[in-house]
Short mmCIF file of C-alpha atoms and ligand atoms in Angstrom, two decimals:
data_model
loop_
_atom_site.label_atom_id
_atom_site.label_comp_id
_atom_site.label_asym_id
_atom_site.label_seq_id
_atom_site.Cartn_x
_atom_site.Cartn_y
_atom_site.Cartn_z
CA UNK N 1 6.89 -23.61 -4.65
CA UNK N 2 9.63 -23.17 -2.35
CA UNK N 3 10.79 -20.12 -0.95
CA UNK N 4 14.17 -19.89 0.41
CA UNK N 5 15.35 -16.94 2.74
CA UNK N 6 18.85 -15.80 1.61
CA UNK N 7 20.81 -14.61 4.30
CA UNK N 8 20.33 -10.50 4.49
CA UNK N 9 22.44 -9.10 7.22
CA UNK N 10 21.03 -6.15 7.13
CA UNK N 11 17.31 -6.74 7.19
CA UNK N 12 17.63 -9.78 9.42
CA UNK N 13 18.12 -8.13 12.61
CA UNK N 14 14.31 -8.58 14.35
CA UNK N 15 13.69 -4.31 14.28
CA UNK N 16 11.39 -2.70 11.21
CA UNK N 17 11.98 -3.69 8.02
CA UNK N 18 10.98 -0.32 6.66
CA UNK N 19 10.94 2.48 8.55
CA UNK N 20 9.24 6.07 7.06
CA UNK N 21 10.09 8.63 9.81
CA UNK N 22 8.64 12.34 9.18
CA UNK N 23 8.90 11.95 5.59
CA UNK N 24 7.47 15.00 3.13
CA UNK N 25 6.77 15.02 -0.79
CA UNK N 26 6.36 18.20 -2.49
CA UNK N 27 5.44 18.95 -6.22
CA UNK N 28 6.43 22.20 -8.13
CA UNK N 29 2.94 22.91 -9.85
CA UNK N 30 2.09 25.99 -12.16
CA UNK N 31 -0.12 27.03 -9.35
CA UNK N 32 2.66 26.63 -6.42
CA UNK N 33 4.18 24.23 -4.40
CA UNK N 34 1.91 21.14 -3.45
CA UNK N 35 2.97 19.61 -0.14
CA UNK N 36 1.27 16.03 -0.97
CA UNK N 37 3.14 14.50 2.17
CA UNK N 38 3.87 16.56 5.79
CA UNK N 39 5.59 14.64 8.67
CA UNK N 40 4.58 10.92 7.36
CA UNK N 41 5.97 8.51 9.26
CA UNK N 42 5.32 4.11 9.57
CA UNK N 43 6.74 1.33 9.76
CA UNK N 44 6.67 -1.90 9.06
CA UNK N 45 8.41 -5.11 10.16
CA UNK N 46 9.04 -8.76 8.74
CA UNK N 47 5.98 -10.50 8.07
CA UNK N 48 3.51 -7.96 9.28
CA UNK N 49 0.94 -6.49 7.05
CA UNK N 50 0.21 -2.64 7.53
CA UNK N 51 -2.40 -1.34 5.77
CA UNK N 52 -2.15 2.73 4.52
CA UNK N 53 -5.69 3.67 4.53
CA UNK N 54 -7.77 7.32 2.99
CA UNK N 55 -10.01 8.76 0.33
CA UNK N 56 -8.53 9.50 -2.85
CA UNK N 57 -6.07 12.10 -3.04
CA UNK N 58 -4.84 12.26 0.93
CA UNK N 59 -0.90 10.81 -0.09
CA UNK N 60 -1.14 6.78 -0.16
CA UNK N 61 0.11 6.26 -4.09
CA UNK N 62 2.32 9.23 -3.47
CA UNK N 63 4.00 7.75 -0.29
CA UNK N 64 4.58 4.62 -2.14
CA UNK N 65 6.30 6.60 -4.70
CA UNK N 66 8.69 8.24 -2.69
CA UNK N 67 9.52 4.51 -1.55
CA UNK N 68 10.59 3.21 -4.53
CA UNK N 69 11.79 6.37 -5.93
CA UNK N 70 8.92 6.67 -8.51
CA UNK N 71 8.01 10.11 -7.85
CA UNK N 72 7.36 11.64 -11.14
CA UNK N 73 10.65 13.97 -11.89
CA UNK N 74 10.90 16.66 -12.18
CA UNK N 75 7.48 18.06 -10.70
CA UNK N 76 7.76 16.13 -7.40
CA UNK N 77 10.29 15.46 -4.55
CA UNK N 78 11.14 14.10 -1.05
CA UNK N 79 11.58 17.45 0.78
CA UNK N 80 12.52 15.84 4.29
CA UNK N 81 12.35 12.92 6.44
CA UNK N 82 13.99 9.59 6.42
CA UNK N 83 13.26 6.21 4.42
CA UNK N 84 15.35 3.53 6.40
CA UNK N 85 15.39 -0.03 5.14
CA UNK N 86 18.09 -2.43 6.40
CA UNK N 87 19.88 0.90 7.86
CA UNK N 88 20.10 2.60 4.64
CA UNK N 89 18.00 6.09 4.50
CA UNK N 90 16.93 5.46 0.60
CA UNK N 91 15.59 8.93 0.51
CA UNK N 92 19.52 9.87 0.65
CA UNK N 93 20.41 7.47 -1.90
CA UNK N 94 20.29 8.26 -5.49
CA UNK N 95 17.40 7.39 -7.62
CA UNK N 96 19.14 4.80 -9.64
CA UNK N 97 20.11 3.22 -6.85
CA UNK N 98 17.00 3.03 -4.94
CA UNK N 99 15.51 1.24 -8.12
CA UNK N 100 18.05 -1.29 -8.08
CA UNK N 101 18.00 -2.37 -5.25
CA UNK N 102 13.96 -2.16 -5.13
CA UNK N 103 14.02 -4.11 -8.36
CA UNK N 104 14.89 -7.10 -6.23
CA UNK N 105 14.23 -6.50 -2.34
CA UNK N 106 10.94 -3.89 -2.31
CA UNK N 107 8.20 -4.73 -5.13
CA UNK N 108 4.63 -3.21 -6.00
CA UNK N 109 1.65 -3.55 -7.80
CA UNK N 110 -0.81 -1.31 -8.75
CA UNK N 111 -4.51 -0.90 -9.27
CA UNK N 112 -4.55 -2.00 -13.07
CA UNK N 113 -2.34 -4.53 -14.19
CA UNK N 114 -2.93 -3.72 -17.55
CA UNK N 115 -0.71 -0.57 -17.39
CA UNK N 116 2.07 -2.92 -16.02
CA UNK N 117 1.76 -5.43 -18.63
CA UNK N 118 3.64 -5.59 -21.91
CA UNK N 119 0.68 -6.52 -24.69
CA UNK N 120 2.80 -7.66 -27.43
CA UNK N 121 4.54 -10.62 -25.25
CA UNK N 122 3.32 -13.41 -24.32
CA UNK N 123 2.82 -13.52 -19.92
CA UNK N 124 5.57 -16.28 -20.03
CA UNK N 125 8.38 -14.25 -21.47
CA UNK N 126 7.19 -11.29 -18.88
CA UNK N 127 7.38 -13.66 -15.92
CA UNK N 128 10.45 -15.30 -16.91
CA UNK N 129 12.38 -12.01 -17.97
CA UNK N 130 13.87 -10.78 -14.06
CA UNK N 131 14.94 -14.54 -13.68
CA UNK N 132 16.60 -14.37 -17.14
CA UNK N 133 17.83 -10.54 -16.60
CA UNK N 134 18.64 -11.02 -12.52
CA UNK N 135 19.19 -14.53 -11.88
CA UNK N 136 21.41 -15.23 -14.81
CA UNK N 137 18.92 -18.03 -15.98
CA UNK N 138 19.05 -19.87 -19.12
CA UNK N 139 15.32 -19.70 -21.30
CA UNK N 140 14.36 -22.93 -20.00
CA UNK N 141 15.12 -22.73 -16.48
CA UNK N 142 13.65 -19.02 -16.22
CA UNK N 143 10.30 -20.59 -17.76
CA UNK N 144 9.81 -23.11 -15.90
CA UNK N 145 9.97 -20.76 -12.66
CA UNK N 146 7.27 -18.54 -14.34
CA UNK N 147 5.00 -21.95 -14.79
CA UNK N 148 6.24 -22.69 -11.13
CA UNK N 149 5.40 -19.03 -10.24
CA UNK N 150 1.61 -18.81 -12.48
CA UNK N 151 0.44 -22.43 -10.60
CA UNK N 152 1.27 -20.62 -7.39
CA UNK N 153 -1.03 -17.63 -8.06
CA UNK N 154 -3.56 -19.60 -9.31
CA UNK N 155 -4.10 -19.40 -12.66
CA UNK N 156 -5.91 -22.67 -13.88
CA UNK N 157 -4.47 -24.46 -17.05
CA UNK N 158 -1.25 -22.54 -16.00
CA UNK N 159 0.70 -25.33 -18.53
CA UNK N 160 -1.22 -23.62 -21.47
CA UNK N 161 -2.34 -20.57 -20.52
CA UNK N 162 1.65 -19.43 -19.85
CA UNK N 163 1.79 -18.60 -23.39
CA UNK N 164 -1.24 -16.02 -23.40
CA UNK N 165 -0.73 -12.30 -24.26
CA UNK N 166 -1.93 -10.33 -21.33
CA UNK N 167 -5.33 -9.02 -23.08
CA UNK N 168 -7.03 -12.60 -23.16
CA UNK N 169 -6.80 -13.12 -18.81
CA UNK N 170 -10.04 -11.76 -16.69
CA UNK N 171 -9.20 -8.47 -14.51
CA UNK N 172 -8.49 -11.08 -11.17
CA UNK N 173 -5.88 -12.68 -13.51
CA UNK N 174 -4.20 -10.20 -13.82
CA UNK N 175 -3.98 -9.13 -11.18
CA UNK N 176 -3.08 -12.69 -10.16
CA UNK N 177 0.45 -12.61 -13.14
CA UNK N 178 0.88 -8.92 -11.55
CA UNK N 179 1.27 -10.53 -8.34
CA UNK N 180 3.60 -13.48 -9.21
CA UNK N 181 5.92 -11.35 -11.47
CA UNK N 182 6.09 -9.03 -7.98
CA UNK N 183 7.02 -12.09 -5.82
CA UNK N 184 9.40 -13.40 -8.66
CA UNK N 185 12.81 -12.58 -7.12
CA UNK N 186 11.65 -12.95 -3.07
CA UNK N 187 11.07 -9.05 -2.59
CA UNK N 188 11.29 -8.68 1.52
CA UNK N 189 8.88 -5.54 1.10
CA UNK N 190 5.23 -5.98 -1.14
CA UNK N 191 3.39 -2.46 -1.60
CA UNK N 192 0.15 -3.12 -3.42
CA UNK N 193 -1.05 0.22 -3.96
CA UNK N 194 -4.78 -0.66 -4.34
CA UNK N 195 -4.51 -3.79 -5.90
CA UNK N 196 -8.15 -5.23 -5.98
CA UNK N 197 -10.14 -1.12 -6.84
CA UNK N 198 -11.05 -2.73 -10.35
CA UNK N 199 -12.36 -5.70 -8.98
CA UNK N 200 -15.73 -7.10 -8.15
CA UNK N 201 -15.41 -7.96 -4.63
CA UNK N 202 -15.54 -12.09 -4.29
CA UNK N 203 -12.53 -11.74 -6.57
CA UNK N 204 -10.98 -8.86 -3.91
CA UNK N 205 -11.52 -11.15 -1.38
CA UNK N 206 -9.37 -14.11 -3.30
CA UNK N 207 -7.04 -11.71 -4.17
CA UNK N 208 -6.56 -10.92 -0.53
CA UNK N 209 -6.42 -14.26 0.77
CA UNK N 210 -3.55 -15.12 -2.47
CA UNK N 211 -1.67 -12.38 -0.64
CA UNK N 212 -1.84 -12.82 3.02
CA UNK N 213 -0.81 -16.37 2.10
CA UNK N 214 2.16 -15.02 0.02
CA UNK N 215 3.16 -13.42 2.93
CA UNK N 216 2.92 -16.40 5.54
CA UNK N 217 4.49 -18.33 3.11
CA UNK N 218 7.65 -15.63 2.60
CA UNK N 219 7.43 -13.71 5.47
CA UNK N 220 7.86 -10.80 3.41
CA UNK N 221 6.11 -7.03 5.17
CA UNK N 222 3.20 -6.50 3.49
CA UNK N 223 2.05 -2.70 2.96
CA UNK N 224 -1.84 -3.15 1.77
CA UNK N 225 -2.95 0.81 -0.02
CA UNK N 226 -6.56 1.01 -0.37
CA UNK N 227 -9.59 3.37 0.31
CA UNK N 228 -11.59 0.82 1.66
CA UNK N 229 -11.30 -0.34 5.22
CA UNK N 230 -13.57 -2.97 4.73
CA UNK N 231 -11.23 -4.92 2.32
CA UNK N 232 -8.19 -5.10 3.82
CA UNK N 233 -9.47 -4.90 7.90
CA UNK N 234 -9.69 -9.04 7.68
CA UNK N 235 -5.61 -9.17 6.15
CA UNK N 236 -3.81 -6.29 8.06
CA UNK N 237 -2.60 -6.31 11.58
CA UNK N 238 -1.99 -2.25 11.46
CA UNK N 239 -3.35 0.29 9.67
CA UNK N 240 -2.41 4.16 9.27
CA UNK N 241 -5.06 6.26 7.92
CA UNK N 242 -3.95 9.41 6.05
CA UNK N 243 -6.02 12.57 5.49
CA UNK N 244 -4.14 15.47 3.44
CA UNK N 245 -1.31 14.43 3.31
CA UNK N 246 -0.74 13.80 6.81
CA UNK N 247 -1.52 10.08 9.05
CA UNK N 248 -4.44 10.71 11.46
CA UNK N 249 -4.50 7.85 13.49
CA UNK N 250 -2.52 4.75 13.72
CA UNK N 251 -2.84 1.35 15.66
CA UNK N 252 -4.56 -2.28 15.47
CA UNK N 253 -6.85 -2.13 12.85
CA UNK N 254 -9.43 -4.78 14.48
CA UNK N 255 -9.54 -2.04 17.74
CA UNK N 256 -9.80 1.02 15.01
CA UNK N 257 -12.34 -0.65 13.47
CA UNK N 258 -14.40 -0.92 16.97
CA UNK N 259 -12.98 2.30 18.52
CA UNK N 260 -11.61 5.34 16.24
CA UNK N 261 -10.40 7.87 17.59
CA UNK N 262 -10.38 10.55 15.10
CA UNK N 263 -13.32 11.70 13.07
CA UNK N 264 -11.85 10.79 9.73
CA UNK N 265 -11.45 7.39 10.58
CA UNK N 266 -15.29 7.32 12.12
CA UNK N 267 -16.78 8.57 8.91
CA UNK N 268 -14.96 6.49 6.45
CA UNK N 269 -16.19 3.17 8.69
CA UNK N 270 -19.53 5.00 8.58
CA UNK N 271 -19.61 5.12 4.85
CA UNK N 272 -18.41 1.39 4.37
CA UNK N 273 -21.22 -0.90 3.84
CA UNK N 274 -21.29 -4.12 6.26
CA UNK N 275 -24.05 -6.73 6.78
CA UNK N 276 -25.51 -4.89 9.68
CA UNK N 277 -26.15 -1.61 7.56
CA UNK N 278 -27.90 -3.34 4.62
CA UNK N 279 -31.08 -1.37 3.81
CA UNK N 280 -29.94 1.58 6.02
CA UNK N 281 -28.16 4.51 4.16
CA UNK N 282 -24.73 5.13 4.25
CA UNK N 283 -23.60 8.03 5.47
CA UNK N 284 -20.53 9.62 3.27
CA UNK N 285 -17.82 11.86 4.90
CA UNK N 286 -19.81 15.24 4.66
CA UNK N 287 -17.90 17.74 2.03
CA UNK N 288 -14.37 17.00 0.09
CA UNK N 289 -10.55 16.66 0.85
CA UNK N 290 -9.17 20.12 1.24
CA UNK N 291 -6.71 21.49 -1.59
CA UNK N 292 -3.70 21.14 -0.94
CA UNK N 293 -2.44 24.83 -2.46
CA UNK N 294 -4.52 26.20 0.45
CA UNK N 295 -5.31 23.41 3.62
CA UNK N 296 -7.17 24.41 6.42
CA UNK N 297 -5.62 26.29 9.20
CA UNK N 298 -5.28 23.96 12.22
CA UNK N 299 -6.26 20.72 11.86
CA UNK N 300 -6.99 20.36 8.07
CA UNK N 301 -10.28 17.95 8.60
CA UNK N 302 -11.94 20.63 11.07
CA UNK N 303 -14.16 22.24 8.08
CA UNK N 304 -15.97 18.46 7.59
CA UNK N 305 -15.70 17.58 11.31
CA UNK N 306 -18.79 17.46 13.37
CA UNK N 307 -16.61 17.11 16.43
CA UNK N 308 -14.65 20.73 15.35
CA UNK N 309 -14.17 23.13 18.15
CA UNK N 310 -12.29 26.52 17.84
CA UNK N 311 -9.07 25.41 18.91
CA UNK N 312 -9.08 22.94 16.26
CA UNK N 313 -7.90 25.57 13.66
CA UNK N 314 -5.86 26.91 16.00
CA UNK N 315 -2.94 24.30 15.55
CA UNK N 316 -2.10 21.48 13.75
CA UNK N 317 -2.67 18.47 16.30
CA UNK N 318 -0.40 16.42 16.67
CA UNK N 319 -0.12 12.29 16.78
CA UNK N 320 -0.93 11.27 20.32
CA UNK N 321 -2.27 8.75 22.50
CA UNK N 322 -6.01 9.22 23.74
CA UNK N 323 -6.34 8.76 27.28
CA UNK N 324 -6.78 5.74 28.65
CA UNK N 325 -6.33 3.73 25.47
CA UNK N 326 -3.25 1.43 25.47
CA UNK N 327 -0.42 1.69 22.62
CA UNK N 328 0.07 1.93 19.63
CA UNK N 329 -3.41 3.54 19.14
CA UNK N 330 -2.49 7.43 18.14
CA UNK N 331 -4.56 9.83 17.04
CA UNK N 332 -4.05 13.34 15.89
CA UNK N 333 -7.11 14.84 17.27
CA UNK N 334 -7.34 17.28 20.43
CA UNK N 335 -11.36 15.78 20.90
CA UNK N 336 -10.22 12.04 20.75
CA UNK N 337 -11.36 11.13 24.23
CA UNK N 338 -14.80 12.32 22.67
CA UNK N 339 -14.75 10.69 19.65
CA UNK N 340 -14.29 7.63 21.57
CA UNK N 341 -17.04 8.63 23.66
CA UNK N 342 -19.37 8.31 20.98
P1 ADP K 1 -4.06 8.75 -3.27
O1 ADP K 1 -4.20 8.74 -1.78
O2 ADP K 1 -5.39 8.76 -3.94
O3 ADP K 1 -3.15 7.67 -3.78
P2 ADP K 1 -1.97 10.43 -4.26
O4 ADP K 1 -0.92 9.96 -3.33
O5 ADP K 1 -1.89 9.93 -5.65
O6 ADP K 1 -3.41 10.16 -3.64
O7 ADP K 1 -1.92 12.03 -4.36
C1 ADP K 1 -1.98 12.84 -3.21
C2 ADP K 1 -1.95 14.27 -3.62
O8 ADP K 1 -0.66 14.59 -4.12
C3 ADP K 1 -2.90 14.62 -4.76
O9 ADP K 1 -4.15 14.98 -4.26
C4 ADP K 1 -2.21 15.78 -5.41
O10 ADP K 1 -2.54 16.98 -4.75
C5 ADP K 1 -0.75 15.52 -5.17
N1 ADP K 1 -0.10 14.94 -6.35
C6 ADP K 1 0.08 13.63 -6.62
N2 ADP K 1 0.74 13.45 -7.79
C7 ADP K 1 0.99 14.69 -8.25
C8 ADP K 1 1.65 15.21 -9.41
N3 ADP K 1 2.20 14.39 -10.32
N4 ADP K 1 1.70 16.56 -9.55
C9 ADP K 1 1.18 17.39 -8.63
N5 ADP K 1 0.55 16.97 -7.53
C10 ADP K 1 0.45 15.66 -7.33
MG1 MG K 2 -3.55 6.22 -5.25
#
């Protein structure tokens, strides 16, 4: 299928695409305020694939939330920072807004496509419906594009299978549909918020290469959430990897991979299995992710950090550059020349 670039004045200047600077999320819970984001800031520029990387709970669904204004009201709330994209600040913007316009320009999918999926219709009808709703399409025309749109993902037998009900396509599938009614209407900005957790992983890899090849093909920014370095080290350029809330370290994820420089980030490549640790034991992240209702004074990894010294708890370190190491590699550790050093 083709792909044309409309002209976008705003986005189309050559700077980020998306910019997140010092953004924070809070939700009113019986037990207090939970500050699920502090100081959170990215970006991400035209056809460049950042990946948002962390164990479960540290903020990655929760930052793409406060993206597309999905936060769940009234419980939780962007409490400060800046979301810029094509020189608006969205998190200024009202909510209905910020769905509009990410209804066409900023898509997502999730983790299980199932959710996302409407049982009772048939995946034709879904597909079709934003060209129909959107686009101003007549039934034919909008059909077609979903055929158009279902041979591009993959789906064999796309002629026949276009008038399945969701329930009768495999897991990768579905995942495949969840991905073409996402690229339907050109989106400049894909978050796929875990997109390949549910499945096994020769169809993560396929799913992977469908959407780095999306992306060459669109030149859409990619934003790639997942807990698993491992899956998405191969498709993203940059990765951020978040820890409470907060982004630890930051910077080519091929020289992360070989050189982190913050504990987190060693111990979740240390508990990743790869072809040269088959047979040996993994070794998981010692203890849990800290509440949130009461984090660690300091720097909120120092209880599970085997690098920890005293002044760790002291303050909350902030983003830097190890010594020595050339940009954009950032860390938020005061032992990062050590970690390296390992
Ligand atoms: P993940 O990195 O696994 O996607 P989330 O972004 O979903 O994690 O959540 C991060 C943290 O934000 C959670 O651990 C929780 O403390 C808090 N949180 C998320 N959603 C809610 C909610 N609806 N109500 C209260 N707290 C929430
Ligand atoms: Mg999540």
């Amino acid at each position: 299928m083709t792909m044309t670039q409309p002209e976008r004045d705003a986005t189309s200047s050559g700077g980020p695409l998306l910019s997140v600077q010092d953004l924070a999320v809070e939700f009113s819970t019986s037990a207090g305020v939970v500050r699920a984001l502090d100081g959170v800031s990215f970006e991400v520029s035209e056809g460049e694939t950042l990946a948002i990387l962390g164990e479960s709970g540290s903020g990655k669904s929760v930052t793409a939330q406060a993206i597309m204004a999905l936060l769940p009201r009234p419980a939780g709330s962007i409490a400060g920072g800046r979301i810029v994209y094509g020189g608006t600040d969205l998190a200024a913007q009202p909510i209905k807004k910020v769905r509009e316009l990410c209804a066409t320009e900023i898509a997502m999918i999730f983790q299980d496509p199932l959710s996302s999926l409407n049982p009772v219709f048939r995946i034709g009808y879904q597909i079709a419906e934003p060209f129909r709703r959107r686009r101003g399409m007549g039934k034919r025309e909008a059909w077609a594009k979903a055929l158009e749109l279902l041979k591009r993902v993959g789906i064999p037998d796309a002629e026949t299978r276009i008038r399945d009900y969701p329930h009768q396509f495999s897991g990768g599938q579905r995942q495949r549909i969840m991905i073409a009614m996402a690229i339907a209407l050109e989106p400049r900005v894909l978050i796929a918020d875990e997109p390949t957790t549910a499945l096994d992983v020769t169809v993560q890899a396929q799913i992977m290469t469908l959407l780095a090849d999306l992306q060459a093909e669109t030149g859409m920014a990619l934003i790639l959430i997942s807990h698993d370095l491992g899956v998405v080290a191969d498709v993203a350029e940059r990765a951020a990897i978040m820890y409470a809330g907060r982004i630890v370290e930051t910077g080519r994820i091929r020289e992360m991979y070989d050189h982190p420089a913050h504990p987190y980030t060693q111990g979740l490549l240390d508990s990743i299995p790869s072809a040269s640790t088959i047979g040996e034991r993994l070794k998981p992240i010692v203890g849990a992710p800290p509440n949130l209702l009461s984090l660690p004074t300091g720097c909120s990894f120092h209880p599970r950090c085997p690098f920890a010294t005293e002044a760790c708890k002291a303050a909350v370190p902030p983003l830097r550059q190890p010594d020595g190491w050339l940009p954009p590699h950032l860390a938020a550790c005061i032992r990062s020349e050590e970690v390296l050093a390992k």
